PDB file of C-alpha atoms and ligand atoms in Angstrom:
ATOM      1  CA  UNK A 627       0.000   0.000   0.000  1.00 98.00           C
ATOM      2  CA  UNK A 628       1.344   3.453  -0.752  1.00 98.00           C
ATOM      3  CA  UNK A 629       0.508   6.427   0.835  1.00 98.00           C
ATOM      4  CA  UNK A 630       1.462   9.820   0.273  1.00 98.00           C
ATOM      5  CA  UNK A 631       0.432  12.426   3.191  1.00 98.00           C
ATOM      6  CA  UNK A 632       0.089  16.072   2.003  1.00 98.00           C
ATOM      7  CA  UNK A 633       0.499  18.315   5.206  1.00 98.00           C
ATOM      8  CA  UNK A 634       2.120  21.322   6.469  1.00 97.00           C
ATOM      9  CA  UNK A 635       3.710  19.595   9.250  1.00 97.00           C
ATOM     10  CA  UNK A 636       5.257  16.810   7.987  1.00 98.00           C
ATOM     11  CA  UNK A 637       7.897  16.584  11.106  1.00 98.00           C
ATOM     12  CA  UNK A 638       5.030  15.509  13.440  1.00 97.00           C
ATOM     13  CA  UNK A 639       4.872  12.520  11.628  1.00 98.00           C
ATOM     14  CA  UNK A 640       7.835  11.026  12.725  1.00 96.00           C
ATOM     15  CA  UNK A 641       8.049   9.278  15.360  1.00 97.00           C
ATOM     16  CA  UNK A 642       4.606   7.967  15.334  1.00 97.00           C
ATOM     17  CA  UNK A 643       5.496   6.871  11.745  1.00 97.00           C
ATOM     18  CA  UNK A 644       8.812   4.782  13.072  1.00 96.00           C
ATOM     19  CA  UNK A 645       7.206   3.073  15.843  1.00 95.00           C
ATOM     20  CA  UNK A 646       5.883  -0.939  16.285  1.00 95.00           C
ATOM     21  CA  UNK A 647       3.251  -2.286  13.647  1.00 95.00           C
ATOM     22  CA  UNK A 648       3.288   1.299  10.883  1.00 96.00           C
ATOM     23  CA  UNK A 649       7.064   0.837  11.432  1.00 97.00           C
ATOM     24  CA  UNK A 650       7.383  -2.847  10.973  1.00 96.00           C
ATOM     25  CA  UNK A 651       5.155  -2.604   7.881  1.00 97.00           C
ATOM     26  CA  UNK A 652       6.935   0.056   6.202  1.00 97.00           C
ATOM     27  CA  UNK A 653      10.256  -1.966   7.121  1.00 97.00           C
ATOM     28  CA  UNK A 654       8.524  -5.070   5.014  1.00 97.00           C
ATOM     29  CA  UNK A 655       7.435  -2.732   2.534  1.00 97.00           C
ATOM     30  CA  UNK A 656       3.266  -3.350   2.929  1.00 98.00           C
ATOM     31  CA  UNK A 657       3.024  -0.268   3.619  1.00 98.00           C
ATOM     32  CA  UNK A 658       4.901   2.892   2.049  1.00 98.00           C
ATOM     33  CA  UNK A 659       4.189   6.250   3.805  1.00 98.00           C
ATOM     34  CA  UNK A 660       5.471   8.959   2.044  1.00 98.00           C
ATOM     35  CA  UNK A 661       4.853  12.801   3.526  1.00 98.00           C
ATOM     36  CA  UNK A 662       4.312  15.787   1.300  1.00 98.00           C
ATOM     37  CA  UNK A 663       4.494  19.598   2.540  1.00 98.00           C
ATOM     38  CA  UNK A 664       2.459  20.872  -0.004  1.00 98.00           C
ATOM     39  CA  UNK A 665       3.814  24.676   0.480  1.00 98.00           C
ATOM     40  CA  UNK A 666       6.305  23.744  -1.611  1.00 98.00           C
ATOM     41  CA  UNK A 667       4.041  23.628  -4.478  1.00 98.00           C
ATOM     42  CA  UNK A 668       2.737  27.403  -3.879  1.00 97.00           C
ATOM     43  CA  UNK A 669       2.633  29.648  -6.343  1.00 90.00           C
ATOM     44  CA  UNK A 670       4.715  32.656  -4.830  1.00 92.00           C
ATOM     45  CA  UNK A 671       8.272  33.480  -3.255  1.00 96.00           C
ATOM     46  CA  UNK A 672       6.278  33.510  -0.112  1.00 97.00           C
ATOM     47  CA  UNK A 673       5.107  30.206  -0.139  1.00 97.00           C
ATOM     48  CA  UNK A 674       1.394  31.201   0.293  1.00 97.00           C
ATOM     49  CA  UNK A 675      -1.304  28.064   0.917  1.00 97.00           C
ATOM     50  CA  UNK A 676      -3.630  30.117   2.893  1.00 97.00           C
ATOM     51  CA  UNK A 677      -5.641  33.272   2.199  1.00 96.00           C
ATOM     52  CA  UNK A 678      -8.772  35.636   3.162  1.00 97.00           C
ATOM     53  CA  UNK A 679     -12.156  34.356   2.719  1.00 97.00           C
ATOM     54  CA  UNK A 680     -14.287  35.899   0.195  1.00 97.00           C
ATOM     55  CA  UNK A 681     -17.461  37.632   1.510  1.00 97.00           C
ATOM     56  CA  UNK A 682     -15.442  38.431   4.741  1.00 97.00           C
ATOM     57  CA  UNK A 683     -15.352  36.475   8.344  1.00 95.00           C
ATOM     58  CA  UNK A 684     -12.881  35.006  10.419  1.00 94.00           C
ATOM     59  CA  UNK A 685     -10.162  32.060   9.913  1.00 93.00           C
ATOM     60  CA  UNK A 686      -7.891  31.545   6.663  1.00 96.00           C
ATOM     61  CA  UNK A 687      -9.054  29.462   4.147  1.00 97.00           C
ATOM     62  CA  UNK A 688      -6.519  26.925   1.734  1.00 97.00           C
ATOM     63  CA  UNK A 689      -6.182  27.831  -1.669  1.00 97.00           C
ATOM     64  CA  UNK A 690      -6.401  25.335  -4.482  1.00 98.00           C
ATOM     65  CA  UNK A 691      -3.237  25.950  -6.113  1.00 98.00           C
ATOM     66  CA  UNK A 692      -0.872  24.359  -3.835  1.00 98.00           C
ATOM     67  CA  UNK A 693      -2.762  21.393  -3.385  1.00 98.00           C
ATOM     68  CA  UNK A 694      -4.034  20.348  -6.897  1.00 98.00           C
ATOM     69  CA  UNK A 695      -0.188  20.878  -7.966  1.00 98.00           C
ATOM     70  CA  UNK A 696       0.896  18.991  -5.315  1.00 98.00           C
ATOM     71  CA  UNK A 697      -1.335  16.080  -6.448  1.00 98.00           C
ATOM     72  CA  UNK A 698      -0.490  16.744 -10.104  1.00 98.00           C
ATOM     73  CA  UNK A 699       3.006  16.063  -9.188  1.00 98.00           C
ATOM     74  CA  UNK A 700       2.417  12.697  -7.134  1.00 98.00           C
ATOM     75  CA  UNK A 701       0.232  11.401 -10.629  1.00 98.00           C
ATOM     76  CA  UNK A 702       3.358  12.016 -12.130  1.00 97.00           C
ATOM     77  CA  UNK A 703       4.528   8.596 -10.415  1.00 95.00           C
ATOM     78  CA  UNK A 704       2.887   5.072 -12.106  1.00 95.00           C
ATOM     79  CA  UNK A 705       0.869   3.755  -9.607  1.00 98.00           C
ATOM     80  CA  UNK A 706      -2.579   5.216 -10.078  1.00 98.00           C
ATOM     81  CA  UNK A 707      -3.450   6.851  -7.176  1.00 98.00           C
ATOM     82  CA  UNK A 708      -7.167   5.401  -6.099  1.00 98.00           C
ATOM     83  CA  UNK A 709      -8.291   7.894  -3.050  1.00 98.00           C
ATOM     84  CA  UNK A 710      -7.932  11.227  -2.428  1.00 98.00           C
ATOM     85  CA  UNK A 711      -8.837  11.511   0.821  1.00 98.00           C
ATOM     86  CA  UNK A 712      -9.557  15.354   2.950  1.00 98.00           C
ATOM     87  CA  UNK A 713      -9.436  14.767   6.558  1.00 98.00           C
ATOM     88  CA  UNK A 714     -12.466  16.890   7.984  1.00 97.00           C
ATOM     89  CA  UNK A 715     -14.671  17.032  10.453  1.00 96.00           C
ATOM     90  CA  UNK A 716     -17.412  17.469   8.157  1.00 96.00           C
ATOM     91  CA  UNK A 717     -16.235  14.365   6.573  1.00 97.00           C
ATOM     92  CA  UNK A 718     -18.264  10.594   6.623  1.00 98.00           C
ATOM     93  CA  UNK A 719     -17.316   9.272  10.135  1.00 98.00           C
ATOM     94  CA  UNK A 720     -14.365   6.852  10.221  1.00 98.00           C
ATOM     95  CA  UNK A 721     -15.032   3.240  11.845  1.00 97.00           C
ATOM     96  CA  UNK A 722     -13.393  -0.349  11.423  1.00 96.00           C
ATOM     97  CA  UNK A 723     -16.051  -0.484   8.296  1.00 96.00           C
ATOM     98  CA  UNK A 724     -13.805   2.042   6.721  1.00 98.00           C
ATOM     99  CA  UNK A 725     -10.822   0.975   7.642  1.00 98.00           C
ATOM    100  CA  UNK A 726     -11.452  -2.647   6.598  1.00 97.00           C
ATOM    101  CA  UNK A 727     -12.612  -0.934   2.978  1.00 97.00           C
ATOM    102  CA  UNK A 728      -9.014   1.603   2.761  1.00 98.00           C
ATOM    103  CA  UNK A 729      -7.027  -1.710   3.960  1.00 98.00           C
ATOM    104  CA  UNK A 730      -7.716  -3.111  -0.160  1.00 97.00           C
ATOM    105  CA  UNK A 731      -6.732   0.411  -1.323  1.00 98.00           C
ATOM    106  CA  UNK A 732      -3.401  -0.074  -3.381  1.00 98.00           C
ATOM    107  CA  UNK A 733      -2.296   3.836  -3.341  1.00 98.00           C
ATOM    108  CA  UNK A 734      -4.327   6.727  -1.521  1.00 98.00           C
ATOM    109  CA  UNK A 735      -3.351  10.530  -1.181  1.00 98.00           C
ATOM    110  CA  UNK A 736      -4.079  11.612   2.749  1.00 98.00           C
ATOM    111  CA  UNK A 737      -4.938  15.603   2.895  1.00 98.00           C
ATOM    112  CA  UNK A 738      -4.490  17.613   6.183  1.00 98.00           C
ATOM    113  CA  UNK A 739      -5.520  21.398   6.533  1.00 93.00           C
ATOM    114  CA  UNK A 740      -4.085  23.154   9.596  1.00 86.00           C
ATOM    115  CA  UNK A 741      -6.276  25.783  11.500  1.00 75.00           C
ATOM    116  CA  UNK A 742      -8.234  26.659   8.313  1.00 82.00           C
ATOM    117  CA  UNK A 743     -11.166  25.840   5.881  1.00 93.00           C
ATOM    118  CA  UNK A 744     -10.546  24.705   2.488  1.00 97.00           C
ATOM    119  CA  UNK A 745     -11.390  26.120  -0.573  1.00 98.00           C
ATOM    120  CA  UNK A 746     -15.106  24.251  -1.738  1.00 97.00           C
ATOM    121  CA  UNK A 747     -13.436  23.182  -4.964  1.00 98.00           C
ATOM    122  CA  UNK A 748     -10.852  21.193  -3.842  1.00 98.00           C
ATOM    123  CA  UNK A 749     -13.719  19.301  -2.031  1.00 98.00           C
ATOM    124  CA  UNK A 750     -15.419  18.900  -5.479  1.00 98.00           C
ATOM    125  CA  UNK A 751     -13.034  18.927  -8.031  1.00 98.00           C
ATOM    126  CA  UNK A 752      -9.906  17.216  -6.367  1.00 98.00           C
ATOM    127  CA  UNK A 753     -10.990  14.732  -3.268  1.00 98.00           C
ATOM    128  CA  UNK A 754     -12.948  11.557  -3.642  1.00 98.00           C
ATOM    129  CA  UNK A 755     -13.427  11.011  -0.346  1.00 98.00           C
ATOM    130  CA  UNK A 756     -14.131  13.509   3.207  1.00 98.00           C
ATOM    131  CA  UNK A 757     -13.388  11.121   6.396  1.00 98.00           C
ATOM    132  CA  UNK A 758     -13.849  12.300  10.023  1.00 98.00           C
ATOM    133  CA  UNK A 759     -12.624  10.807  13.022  1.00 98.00           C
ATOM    134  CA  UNK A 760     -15.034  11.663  15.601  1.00 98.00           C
ATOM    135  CA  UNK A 761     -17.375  14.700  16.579  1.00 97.00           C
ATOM    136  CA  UNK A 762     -15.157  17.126  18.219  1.00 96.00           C
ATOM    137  CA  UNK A 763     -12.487  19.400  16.253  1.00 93.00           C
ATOM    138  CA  UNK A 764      -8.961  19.105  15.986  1.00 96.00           C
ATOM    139  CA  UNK A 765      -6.677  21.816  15.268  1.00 95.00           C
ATOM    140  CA  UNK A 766      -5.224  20.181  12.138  1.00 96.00           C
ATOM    141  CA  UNK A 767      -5.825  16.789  10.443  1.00 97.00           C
ATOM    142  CA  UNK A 768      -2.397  15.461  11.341  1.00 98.00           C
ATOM    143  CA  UNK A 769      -3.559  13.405  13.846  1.00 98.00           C
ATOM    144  CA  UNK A 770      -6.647  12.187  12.185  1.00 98.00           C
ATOM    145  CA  UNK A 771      -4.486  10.849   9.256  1.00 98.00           C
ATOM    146  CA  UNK A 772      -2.670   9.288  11.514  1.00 98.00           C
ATOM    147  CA  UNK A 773      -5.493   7.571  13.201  1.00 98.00           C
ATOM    148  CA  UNK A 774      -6.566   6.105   9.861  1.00 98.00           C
ATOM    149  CA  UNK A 775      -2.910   5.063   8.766  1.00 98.00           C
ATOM    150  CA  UNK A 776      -2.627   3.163  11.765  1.00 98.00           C
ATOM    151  CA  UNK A 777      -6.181   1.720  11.932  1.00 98.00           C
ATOM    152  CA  UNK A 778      -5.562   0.634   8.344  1.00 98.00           C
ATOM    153  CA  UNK A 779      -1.997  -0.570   8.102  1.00 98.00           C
ATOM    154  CA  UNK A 780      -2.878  -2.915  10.873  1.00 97.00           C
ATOM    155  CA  UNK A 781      -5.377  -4.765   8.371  1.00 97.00           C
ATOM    156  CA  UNK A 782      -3.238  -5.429   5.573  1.00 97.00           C
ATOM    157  CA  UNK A 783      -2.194  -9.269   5.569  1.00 94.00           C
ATOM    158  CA  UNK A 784       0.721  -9.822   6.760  1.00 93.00           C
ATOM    159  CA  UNK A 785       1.167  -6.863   8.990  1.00 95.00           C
ATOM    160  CA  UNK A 786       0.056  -8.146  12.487  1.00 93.00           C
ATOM    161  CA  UNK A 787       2.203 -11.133  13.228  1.00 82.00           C
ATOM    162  CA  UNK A 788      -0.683 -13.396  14.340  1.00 76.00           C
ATOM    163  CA  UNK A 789      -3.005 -13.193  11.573  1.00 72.00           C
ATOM    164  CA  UNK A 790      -6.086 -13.926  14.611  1.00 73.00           C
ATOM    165  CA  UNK A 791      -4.991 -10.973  16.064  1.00 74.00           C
ATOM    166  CA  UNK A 792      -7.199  -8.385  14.247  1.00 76.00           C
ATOM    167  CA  UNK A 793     -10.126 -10.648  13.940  1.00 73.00           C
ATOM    168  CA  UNK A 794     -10.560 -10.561  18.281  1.00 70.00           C
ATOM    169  CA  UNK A 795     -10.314  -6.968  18.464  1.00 80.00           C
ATOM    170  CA  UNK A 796     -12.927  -4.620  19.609  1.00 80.00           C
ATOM    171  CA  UNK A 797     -15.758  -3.674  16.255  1.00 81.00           C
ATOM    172  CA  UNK A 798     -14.182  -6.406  14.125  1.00 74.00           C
ATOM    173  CA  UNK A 799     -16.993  -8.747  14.448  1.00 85.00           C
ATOM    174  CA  UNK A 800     -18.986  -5.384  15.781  1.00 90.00           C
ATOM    175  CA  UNK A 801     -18.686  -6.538  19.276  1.00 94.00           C
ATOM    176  CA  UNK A 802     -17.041  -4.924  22.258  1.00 96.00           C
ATOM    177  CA  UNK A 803     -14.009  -7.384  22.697  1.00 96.00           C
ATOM    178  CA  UNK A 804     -14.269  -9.379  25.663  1.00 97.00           C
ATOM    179  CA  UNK A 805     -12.360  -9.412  29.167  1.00 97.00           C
ATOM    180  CA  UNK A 806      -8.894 -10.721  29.103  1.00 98.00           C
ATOM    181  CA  UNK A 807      -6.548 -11.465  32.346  1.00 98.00           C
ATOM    182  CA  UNK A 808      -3.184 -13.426  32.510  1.00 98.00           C
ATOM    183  CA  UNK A 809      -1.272 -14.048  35.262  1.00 97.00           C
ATOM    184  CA  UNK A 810      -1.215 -13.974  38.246  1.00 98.00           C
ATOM    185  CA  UNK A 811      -4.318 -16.308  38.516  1.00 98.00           C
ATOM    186  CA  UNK A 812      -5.357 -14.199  42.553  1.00 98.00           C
ATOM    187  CA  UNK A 813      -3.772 -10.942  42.271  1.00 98.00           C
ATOM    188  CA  UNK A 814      -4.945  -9.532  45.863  1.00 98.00           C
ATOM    189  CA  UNK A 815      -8.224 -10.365  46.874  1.00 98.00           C
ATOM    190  CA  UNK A 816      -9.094 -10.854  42.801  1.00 98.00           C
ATOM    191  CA  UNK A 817      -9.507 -14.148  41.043  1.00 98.00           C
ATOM    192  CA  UNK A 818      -9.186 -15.043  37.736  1.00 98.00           C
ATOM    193  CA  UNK A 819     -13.094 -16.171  36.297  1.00 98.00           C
ATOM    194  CA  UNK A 820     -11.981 -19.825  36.916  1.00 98.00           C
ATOM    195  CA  UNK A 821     -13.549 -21.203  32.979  1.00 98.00           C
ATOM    196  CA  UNK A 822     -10.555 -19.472  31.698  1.00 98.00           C
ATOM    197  CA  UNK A 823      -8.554 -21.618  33.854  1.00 98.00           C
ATOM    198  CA  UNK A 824     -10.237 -24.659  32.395  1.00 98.00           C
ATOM    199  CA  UNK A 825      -8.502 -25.728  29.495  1.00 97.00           C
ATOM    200  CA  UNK A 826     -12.046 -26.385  27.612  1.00 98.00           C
ATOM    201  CA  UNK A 827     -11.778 -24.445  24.491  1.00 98.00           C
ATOM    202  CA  UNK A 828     -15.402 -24.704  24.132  1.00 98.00           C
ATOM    203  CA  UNK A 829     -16.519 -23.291  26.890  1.00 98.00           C
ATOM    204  CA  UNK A 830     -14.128 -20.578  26.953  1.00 98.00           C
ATOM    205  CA  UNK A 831     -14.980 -19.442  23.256  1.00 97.00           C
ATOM    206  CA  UNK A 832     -18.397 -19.603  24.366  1.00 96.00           C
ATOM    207  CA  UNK A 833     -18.040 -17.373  27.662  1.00 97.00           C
ATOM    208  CA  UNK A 834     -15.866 -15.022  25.817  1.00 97.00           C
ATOM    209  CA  UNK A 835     -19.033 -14.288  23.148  1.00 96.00           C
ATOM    210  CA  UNK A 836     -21.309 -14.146  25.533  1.00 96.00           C
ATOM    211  CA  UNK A 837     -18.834 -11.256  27.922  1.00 97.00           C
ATOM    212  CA  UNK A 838     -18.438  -9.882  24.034  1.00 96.00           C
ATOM    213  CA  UNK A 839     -22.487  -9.330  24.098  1.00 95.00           C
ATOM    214  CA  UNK A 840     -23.298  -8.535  27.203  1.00 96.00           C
ATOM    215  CA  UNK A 841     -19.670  -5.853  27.617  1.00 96.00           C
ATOM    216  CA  UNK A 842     -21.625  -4.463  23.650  1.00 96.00           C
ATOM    217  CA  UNK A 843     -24.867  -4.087  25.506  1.00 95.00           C
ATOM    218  CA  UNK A 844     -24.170  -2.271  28.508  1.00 95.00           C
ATOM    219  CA  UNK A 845     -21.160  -0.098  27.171  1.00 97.00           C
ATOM    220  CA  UNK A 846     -22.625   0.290  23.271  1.00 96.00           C
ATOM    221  CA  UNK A 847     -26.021  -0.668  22.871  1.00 94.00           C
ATOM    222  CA  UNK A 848     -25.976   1.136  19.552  1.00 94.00           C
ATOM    223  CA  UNK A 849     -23.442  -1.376  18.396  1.00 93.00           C
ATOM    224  CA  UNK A 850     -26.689  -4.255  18.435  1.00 93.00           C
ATOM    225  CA  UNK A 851     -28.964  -2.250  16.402  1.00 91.00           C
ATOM    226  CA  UNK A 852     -26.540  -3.167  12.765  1.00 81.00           C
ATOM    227  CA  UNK A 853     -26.396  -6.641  13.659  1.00 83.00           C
ATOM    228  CA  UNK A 854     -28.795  -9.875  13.849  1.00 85.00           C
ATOM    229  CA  UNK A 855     -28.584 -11.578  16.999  1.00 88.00           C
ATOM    230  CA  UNK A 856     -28.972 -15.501  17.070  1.00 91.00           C
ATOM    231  CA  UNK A 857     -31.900 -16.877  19.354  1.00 93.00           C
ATOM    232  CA  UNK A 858     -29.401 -17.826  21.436  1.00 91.00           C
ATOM    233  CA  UNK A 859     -28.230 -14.742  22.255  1.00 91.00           C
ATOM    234  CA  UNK A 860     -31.067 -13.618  22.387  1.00 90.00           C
ATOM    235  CA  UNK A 861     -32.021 -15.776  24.730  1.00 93.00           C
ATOM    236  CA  UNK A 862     -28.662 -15.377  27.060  1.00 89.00           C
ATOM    237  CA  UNK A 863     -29.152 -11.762  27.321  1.00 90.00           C
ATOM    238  CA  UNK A 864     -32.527 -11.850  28.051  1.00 89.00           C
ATOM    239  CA  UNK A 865     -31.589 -14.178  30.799  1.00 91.00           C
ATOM    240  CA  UNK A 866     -28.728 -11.699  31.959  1.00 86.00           C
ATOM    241  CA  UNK A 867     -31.540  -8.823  32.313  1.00 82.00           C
ATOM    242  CA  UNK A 868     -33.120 -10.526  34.642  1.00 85.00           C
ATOM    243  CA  UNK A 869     -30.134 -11.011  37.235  1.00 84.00           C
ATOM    244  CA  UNK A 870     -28.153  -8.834  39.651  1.00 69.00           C
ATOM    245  CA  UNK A 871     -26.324  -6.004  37.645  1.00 65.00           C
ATOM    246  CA  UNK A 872     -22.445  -7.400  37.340  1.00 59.00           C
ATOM    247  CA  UNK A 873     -20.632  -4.441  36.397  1.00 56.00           C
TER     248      UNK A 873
HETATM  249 CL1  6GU B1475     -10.317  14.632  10.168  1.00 51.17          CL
HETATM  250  N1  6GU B1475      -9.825  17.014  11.143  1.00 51.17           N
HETATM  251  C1  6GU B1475      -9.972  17.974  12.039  1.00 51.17           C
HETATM  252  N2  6GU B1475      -9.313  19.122  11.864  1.00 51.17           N
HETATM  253  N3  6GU B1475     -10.746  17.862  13.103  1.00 51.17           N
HETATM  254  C2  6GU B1475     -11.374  16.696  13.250  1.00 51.17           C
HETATM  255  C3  6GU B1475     -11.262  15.640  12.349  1.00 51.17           C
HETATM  256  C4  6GU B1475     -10.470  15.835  11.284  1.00 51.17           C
HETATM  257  N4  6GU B1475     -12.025  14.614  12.765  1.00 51.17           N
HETATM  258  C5  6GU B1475     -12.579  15.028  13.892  1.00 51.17           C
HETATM  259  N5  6GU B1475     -12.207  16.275  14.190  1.00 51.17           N
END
């Protein structure tokens, strides 16, 4: 996957970009992050990307220059480029659906603003795609992209060492991921739930679901809505209502 960033801050990057799984997967080349400070393709000796809105009011807005010549330039390379993606937070929210969908993407274009608007026609003429990471407002998208380049690097085969790992995680089956202990088995006055201490697989898969629905329910209820529940689950969480709240 290749991924070019266009930002104005490409040094914050770094070290987030160098660290565990993004790091390992550039290192086996799945993934190929390359950042962009797309001042240097404005159109003036002072480097200009920002300027007044029209029709007055506060804030800068982004002009289109520097950042449809900045993308001209990256077409230059072969590999088509597939998304152009504006982080916003006007943008359609960002969830493991997403990420699963980006994770197929062969080459995608990642575009942060900093403190300002952008001009309405790179929205229509140059992105594909507006992606938000949650309803409260950031002061750049720097961070956002890299909440999506992580989220999505993490899916490509191959990345995560055990390929089980991303399948358990919380939203990948659109659960809540169940509780997990190791050792010591009494830490205190606390005791490991003693199934997990069993060695029967079966029974442990099966409490694990059912702490998976029950965690969904009382954390995420929302999360049940999208998804068909079995009569049996049904059934066991009907059965939970009815006890002493655990939690
Ligand atoms: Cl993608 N950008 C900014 N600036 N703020 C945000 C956001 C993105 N997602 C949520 N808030």
């Amino acid at each position: 996957m290749n991924i070019d960033v266009l930002t104005l801050f490409p040094e914050v990057f770094d070290t987030y970009l160098q660290t565990s799984v993004i790091k390992r997967a550039q290192d086996s080349d799945a993934a190929r992050v390359r950042l962009v400070n797309f001042r240097d393709y404005s159109m003036d000796r002072h480097h200009t990307v920002d300027d007044y809105p029209f029709g007055g009011g506060a804030g800068m807005v982004l002009k289109p220059e520097p950042l449809f010549r900045a993308v001209e330039a990256l077409n230059e390379d072969e590999i088509p480029i597939e998304r152009i993606i504006l982080l916003s937070p006007q943008g359609r929210p960002f969830t493991q659906n997403v990420a699963k969908e980006l994770s197929s993407v062969k080459r995608m274009v990642l575009i942060c603003g900093h403190y300002e608007g952008f001009d309405e026609r790179i929205r229509e003429h140059l992105v594909t795609d507006e992606v938000s990471i949650g309803d409260y407002v950031l002061t750049g998208g720097e961070l956002a992209a890299l909440v999506v380049m992580d989220a999505v690097i993490r899916l490509i085969p191959g990345v995560l060492g055990n390929p089980d790992s991303a399948g358990s995680d919380s939203f990948s089956n659109g659960l809540l991921e169940h509780p997990q202990y190791t050792r010591p088995r009494k830490y205190l006055d606390w005791v490991v739930p003693e199934v997990l201490l069993s060695g029967n697989h079966q029974e442990i898969a099966k409490w694990r679901h059912e702490q998976s629905l029950l965690r969904t329910l009382q954390r995420r209820p929302e999360l049940l809505n999208d998804r068909q529940l079995s009569d049996s689950d049904l059934e066991w969480l009907k059965h939970q209502a009815n006890k002493e709240p655990t939690v």
